[in-house]
mmCIF file of C-alpha atoms and ligand atoms in Angstrom:
data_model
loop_
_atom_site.group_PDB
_atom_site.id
_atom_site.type_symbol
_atom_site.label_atom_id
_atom_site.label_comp_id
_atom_site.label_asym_id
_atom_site.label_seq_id
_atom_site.Cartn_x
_atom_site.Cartn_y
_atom_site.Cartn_z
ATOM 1 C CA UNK A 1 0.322 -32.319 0.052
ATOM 2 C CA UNK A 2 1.210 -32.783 -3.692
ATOM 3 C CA UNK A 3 0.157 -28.828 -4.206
ATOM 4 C CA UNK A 4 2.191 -27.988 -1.572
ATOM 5 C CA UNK A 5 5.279 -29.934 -2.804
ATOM 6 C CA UNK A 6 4.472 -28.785 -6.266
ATOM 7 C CA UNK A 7 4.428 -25.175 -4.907
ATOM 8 C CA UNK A 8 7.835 -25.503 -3.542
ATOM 9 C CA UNK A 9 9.639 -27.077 -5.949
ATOM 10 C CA UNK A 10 8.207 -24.007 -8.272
ATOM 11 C CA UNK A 11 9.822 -21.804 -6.212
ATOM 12 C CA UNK A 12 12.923 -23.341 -5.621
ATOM 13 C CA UNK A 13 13.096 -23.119 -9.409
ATOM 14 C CA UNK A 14 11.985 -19.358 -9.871
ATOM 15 C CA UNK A 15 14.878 -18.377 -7.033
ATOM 16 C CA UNK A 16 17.823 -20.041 -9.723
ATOM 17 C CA UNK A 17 16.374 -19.044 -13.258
ATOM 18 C CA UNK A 18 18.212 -15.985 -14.565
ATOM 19 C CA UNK A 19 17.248 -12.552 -14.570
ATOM 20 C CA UNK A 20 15.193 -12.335 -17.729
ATOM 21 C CA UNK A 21 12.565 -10.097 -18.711
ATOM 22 C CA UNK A 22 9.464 -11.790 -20.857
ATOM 23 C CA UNK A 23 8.062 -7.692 -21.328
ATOM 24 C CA UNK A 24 10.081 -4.405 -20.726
ATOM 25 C CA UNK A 25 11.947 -5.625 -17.798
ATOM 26 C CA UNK A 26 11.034 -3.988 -14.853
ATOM 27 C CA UNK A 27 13.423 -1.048 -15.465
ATOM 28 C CA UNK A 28 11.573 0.049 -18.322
ATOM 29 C CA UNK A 29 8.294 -0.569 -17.547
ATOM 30 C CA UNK A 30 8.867 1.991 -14.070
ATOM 31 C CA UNK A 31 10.635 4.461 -15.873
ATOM 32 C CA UNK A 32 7.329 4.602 -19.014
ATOM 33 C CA UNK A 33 4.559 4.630 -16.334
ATOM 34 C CA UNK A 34 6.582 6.987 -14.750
ATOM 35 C CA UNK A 35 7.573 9.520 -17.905
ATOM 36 C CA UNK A 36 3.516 8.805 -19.193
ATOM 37 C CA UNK A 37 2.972 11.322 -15.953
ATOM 38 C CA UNK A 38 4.720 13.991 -17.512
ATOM 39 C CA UNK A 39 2.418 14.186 -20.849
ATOM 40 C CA UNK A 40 -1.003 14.866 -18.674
ATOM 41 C CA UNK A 41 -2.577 18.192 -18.832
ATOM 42 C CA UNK A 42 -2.667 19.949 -14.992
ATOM 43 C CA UNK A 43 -5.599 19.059 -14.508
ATOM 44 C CA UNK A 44 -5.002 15.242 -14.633
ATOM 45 C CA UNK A 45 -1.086 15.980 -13.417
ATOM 46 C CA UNK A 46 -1.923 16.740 -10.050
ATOM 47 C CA UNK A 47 -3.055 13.689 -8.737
ATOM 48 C CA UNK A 48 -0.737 11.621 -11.035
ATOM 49 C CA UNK A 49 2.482 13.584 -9.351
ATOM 50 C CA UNK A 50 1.012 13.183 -6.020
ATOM 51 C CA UNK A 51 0.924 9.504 -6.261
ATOM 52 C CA UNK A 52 3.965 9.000 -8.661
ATOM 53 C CA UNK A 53 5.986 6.331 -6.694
ATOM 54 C CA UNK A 54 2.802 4.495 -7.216
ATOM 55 C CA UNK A 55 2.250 4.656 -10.480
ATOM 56 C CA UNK A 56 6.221 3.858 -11.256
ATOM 57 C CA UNK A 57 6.098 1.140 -8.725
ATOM 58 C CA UNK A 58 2.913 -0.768 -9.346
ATOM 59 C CA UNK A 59 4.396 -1.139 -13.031
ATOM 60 C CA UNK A 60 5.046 -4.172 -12.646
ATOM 61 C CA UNK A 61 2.240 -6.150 -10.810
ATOM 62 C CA UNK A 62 1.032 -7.538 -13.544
ATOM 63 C CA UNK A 63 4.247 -9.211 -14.332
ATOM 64 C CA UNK A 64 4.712 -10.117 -10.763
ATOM 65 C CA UNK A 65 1.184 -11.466 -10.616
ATOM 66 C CA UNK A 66 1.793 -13.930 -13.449
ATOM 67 C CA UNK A 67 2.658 -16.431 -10.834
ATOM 68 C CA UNK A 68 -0.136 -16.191 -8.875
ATOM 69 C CA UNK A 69 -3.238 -15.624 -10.602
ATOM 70 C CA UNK A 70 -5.081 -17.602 -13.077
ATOM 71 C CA UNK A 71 -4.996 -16.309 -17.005
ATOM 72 C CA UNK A 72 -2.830 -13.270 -16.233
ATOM 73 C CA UNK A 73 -0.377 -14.804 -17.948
ATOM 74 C CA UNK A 74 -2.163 -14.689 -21.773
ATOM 75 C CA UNK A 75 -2.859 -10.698 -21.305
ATOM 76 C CA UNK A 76 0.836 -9.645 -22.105
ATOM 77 C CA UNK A 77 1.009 -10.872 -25.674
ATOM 78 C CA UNK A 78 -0.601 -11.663 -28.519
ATOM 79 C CA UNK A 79 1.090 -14.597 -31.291
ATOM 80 C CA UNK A 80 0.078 -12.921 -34.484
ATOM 81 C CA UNK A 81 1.703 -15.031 -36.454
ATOM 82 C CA UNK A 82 -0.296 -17.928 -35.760
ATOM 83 C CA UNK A 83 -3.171 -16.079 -37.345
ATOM 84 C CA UNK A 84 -4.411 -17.208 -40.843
ATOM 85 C CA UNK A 85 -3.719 -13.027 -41.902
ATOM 86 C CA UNK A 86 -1.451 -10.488 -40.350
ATOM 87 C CA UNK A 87 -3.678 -7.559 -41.875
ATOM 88 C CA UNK A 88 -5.941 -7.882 -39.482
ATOM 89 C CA UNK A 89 -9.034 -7.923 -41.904
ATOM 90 C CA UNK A 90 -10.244 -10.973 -40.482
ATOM 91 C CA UNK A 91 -9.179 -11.156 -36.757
ATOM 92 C CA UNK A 92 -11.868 -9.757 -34.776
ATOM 93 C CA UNK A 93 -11.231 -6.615 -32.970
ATOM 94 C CA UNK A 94 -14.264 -7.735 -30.678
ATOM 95 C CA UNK A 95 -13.792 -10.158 -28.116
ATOM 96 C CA UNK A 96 -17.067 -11.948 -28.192
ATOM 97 C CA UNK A 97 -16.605 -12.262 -32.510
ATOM 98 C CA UNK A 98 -13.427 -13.439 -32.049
ATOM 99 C CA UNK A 99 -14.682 -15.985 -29.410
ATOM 100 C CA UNK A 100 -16.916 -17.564 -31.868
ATOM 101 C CA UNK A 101 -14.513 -17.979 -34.645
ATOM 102 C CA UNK A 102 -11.190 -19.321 -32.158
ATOM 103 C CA UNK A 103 -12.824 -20.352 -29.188
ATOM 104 C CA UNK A 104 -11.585 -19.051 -25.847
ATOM 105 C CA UNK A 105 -9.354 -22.030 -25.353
ATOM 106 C CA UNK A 106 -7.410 -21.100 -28.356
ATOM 107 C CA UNK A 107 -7.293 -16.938 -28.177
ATOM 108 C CA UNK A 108 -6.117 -17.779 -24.296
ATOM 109 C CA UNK A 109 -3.232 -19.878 -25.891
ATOM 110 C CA UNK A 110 -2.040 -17.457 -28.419
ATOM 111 C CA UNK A 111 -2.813 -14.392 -26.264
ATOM 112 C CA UNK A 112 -5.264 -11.769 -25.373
ATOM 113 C CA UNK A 113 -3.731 -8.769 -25.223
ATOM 114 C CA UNK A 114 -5.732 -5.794 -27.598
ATOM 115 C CA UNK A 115 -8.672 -7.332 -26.440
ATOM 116 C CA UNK A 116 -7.986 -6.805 -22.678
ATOM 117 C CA UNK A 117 -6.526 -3.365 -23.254
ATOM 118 C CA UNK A 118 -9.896 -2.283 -24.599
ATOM 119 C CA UNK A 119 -11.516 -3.452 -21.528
ATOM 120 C CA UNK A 120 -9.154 -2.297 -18.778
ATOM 121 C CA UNK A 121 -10.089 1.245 -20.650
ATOM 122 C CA UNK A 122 -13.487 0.584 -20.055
ATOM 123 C CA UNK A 123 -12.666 0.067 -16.348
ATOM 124 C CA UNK A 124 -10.199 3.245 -15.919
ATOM 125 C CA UNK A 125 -13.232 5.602 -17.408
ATOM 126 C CA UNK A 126 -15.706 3.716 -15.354
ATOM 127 C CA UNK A 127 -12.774 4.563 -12.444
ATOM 128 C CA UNK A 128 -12.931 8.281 -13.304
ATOM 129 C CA UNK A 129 -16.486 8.165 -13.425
ATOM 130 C CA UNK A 130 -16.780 7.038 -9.788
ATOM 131 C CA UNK A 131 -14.382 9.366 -8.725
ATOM 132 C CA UNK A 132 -12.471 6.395 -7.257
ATOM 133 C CA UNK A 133 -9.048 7.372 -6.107
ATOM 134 C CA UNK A 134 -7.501 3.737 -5.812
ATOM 135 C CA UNK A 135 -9.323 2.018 -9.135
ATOM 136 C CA UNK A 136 -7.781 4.790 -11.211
ATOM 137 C CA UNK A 137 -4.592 4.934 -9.955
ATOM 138 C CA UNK A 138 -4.674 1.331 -9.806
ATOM 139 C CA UNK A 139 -5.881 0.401 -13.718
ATOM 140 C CA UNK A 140 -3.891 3.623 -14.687
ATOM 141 C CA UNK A 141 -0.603 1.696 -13.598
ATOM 142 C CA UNK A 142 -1.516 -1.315 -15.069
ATOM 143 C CA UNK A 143 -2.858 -0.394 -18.279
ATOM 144 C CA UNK A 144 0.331 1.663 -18.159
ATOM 145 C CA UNK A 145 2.223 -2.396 -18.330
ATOM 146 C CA UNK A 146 0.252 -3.784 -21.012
ATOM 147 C CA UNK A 147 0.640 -0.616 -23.122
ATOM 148 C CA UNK A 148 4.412 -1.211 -22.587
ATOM 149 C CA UNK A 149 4.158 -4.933 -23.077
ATOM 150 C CA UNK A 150 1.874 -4.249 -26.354
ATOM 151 C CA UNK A 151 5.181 -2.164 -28.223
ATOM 152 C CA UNK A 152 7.635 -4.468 -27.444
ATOM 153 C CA UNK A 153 7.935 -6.781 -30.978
ATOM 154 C CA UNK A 154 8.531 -9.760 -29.165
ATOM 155 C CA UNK A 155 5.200 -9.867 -27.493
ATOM 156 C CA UNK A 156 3.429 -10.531 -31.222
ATOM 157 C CA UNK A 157 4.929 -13.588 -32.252
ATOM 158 C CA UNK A 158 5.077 -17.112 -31.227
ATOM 159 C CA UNK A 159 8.732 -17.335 -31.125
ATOM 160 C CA UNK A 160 8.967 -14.538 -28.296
ATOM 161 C CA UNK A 161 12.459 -15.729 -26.850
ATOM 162 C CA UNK A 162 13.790 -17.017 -30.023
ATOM 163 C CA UNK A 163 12.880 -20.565 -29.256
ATOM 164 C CA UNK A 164 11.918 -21.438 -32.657
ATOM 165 C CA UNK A 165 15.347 -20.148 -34.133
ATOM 166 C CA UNK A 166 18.050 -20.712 -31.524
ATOM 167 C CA UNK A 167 18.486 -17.200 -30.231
ATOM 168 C CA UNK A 168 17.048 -17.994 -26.769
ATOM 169 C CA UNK A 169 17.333 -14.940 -24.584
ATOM 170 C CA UNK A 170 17.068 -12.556 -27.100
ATOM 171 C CA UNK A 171 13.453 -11.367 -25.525
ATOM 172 C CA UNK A 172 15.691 -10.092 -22.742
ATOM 173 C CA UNK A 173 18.389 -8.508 -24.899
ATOM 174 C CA UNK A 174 15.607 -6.635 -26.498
ATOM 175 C CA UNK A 175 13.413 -5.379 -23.820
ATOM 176 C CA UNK A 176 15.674 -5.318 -20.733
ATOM 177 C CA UNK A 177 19.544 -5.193 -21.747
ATOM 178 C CA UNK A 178 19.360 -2.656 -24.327
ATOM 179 C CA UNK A 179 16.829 -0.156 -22.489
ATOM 180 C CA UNK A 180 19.288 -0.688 -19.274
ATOM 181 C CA UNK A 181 22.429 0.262 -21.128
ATOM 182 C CA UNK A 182 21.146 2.810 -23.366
ATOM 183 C CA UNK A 183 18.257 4.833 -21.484
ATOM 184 C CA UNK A 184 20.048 7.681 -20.407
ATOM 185 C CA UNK A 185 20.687 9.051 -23.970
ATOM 186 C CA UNK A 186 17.015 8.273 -24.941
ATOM 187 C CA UNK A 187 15.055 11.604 -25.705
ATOM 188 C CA UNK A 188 11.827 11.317 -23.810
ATOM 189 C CA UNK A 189 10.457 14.597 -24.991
ATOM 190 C CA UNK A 190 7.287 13.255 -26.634
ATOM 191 C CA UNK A 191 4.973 16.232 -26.051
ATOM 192 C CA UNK A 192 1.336 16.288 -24.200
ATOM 193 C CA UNK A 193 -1.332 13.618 -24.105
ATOM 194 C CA UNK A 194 -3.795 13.762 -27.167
ATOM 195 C CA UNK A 195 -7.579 12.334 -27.136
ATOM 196 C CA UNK A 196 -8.117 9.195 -29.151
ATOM 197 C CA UNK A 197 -11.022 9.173 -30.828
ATOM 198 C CA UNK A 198 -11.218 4.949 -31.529
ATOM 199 C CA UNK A 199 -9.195 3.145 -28.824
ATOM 200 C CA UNK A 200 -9.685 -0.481 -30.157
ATOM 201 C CA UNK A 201 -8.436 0.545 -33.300
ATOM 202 C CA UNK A 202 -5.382 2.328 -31.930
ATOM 203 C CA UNK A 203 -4.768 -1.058 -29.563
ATOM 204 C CA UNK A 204 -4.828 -2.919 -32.788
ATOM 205 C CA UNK A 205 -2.360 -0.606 -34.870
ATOM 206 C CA UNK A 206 -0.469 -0.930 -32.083
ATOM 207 C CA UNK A 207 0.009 -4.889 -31.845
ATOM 208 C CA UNK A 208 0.418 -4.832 -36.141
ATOM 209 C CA UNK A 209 2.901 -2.262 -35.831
ATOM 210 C CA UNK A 210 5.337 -3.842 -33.402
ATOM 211 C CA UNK A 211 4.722 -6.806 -35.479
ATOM 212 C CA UNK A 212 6.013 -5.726 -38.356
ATOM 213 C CA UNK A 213 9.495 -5.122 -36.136
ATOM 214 C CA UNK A 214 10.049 -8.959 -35.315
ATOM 215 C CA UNK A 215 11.947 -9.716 -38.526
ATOM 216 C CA UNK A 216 14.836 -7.230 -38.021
ATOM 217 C CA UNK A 217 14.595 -8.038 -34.428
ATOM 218 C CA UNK A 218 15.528 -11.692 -34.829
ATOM 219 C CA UNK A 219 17.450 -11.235 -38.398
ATOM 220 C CA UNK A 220 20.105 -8.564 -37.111
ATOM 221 C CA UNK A 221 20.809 -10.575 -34.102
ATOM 222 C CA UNK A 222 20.820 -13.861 -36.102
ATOM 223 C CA UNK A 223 23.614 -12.073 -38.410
ATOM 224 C CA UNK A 224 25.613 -10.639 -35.783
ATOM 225 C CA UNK A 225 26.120 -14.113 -33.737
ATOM 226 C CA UNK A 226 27.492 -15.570 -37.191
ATOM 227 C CA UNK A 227 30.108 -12.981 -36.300
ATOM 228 C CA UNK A 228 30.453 -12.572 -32.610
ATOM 229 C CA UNK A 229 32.347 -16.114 -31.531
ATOM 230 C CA UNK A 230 30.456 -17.066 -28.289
ATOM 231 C CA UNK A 231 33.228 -15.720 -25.780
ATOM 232 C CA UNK A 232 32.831 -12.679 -26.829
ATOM 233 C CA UNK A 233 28.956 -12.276 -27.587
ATOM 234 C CA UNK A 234 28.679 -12.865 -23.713
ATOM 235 C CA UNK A 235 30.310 -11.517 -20.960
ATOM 236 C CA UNK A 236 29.564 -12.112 -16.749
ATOM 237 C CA UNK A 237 28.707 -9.100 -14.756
ATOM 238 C CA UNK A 238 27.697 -8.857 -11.328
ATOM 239 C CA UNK A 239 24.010 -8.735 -9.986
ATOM 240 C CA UNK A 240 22.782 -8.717 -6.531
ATOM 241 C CA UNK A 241 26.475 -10.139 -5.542
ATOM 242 C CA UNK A 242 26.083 -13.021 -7.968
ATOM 243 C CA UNK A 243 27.902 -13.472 -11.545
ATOM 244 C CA UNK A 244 25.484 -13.662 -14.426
ATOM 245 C CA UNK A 245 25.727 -14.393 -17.798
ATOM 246 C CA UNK A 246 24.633 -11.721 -20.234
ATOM 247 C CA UNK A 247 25.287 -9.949 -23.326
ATOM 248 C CA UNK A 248 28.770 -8.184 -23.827
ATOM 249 C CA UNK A 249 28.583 -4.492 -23.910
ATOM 250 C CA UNK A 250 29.963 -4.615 -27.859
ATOM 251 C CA UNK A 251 27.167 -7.211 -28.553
ATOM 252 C CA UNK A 252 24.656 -4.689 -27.586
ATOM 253 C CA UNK A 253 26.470 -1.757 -28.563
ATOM 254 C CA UNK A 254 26.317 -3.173 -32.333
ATOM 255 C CA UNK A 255 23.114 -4.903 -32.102
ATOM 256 C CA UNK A 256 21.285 -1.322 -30.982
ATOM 257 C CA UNK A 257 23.060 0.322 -34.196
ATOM 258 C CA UNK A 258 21.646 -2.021 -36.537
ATOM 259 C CA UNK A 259 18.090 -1.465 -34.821
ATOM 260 C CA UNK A 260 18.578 2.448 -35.641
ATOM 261 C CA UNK A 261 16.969 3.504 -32.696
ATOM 262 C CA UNK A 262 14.205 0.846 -32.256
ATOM 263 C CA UNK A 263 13.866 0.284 -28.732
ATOM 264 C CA UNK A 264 13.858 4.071 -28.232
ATOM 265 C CA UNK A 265 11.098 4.885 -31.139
ATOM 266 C CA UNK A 266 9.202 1.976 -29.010
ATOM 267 C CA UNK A 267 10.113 3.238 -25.905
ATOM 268 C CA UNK A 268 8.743 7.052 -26.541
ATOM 269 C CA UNK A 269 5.816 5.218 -27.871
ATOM 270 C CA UNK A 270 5.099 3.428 -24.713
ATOM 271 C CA UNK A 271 5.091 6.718 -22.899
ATOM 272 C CA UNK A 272 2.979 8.761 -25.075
ATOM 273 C CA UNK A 273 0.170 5.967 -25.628
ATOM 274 C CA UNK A 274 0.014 5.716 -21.872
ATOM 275 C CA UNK A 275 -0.593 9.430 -21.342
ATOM 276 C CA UNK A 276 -2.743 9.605 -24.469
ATOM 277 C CA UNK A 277 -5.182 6.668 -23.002
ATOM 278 C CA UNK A 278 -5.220 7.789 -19.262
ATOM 279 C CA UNK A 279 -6.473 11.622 -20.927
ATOM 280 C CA UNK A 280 -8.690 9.744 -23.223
ATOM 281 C CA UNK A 281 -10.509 7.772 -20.494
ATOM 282 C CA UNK A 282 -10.271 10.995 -18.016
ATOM 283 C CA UNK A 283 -12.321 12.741 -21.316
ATOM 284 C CA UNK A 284 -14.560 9.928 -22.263
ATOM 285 C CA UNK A 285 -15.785 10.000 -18.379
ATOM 286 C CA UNK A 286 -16.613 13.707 -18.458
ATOM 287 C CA UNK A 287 -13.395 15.718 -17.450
ATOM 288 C CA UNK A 288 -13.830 15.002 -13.813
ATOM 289 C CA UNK A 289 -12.242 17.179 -11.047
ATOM 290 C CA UNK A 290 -9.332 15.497 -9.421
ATOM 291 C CA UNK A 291 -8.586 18.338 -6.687
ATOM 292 C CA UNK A 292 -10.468 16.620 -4.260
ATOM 293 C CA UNK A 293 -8.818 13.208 -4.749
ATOM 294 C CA UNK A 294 -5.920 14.734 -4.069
ATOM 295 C CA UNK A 295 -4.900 14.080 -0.287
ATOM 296 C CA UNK A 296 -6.104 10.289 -1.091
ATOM 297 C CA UNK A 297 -4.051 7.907 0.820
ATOM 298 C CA UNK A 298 -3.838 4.871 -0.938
ATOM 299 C CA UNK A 299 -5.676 1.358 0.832
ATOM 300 C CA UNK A 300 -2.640 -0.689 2.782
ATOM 301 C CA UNK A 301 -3.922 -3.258 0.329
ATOM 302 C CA UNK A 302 -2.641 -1.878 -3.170
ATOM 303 C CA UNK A 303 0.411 -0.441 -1.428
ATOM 304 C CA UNK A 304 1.187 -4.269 0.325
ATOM 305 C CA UNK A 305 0.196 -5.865 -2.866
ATOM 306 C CA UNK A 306 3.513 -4.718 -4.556
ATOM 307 C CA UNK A 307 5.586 -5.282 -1.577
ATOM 308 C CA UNK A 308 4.016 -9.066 -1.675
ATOM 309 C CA UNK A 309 5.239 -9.869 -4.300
ATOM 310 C CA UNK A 310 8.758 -8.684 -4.321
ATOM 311 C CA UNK A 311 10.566 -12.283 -3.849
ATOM 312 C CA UNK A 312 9.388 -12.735 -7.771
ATOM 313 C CA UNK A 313 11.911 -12.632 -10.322
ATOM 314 C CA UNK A 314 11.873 -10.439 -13.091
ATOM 315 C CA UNK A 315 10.623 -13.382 -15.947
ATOM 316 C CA UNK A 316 8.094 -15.575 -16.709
ATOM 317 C CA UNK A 317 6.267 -17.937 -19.489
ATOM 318 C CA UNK A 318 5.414 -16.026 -22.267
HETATM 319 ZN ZN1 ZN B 1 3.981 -7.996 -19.081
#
């Protein structure tokens, strides 16, 4: 009885929070999965185009699953900062290593994130391996979300939403607001999907590199609220028939200047990684032949799966 009360008071308070994004917000994670497509060689594109709506839509599970299942939540991010070095000399690329020195309790806290990207690649080459239709397009979608959720600079530090400083909401602004308002002059030319010869590694640069983008992330838009008075930082636009608080179009608009391009760069980023890993693991499990899979119709299962969970809101804990 208490579950069930504690259930529905949970949603009754997930239907009234605000549209917020805690990685890419669902508009940018569709449109990367979807633009990684483009990068794959024919022999990979094939299947990839056949099952595109797919691959765009199943984006987002892992977001939408964040409610439901059990340690999803720590796979999106990763608090570097909490770690004794940022070089990453003496964080252990290897899960079990880094196990030993943290404990699980405490890597589950501060977030998992390079480590499960290494082993959802295991899975998607294990995937091609078995010729199995639904794993890969499955783990090639959601791979495809972590990727994302791995270049956005907010996902590497502890104060993800700006908790720490007073700049609450400024995960969204980043990762949802900007790509919304700005996408269309984004150049998504990033060319075709190259082989990676050490994935770990590449996961790791990856999580050090957006890292090293949290500073200006929370300094510009700590400096521009000094000079935007509050009535004018925010403005109410309608979503879904309902008002909502978010920021004003010259917020943004100044905010994305002073980031020179940043959540494009990151963006492009997204989509190339994605269609360098998916070719890596196609590689790494021998090149298989994906002419056969291609009349595949997917199980009702992963189709319904997305469908399920459509009443969830775009935001969750970090
Ligand atoms: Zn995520």
């Amino acid at each position: 009885m208490e579950k069930f009360f504690t259930k529905r008071i949970l949603l009754l308070f997930l239907s009234f929070t605000p549209i917020q994004g805690f990685s890419w917000g669902f508009f940018a994670h569709e449109h990367i999965n979807r633009l990684a497509v483009f990068t794959l060689p024919a022999e990979m594109a094939g299947f990839y185009k056949e099952h595109l709506e797919f691959i765009t839509e199943a984006a987002v599970l892992p977001d939408k699953r964040r409610y439901v299942v059990k340690n999803e939540g720590p796979r999106h991010f990763i608090d570097l900062d909490i770690y004794e070095d940022s070089s990453g000399i003496t964080l252990p690329q290897d899960w079990k290593r880094a196990v030993e020195k943290y404990g699980e309790d405490s890597l589950m806290k501060h977030g998992v994130l390079p480590w499960h990207l290494y082993l959802m690649k295991y899975e998607l080459t294990q995937a091609f391996k078995n010729k199995n239709p639904d794993a890969i397009l499955k783990l090639s979608a959601e791979i495809g979300h972590y990727l994302g959720d791995a270049h956005v600079p907010l996902h590497t530090c502890s104060n993800y939403n700006g908790q720490f400083t007073n700049q609450h909401g400024i995960h969204g602004l980043w990762e949802s607001r900007l790509p919304e308002l700005y996408f269309e002059s984004f150049d998504f030319f990033v060319g075709p999907a190259m082989y990676i010869s050490n994935t770990r590694e590449e996961f790791w640069s990856v999580v050090f590199r957006s890292q090293t983008m949290v500073d200006s992330v929370l300094k510009f838009e700590k400096s521009l609220s000094e000079e935007f008075s509050s009535d004018l930082k925010y403005s109410f636009e309608e979503r879904g028939g309902t008002m909502v608080r978010t920021y004003s179009k010259d917020f943004c608009n100044t905010y994305h200047l002073m980031l020179a391009g940043q959540v494009e760069r990151q963006m492009r980023a997204s989509v190339k990684m994605i269609g360098n890993i998916w070719y890596t693991c196609w590689v790494d499990a021998g090149q298989p032949d994906l002419k056969d899979l291609m009349k595949h119709h997917l199980k009702e299962e992963d189709i319904n799966e997305i469908k399920q969970h459509d009443d969830k809101k775009d935001g969750c804990v970090h």
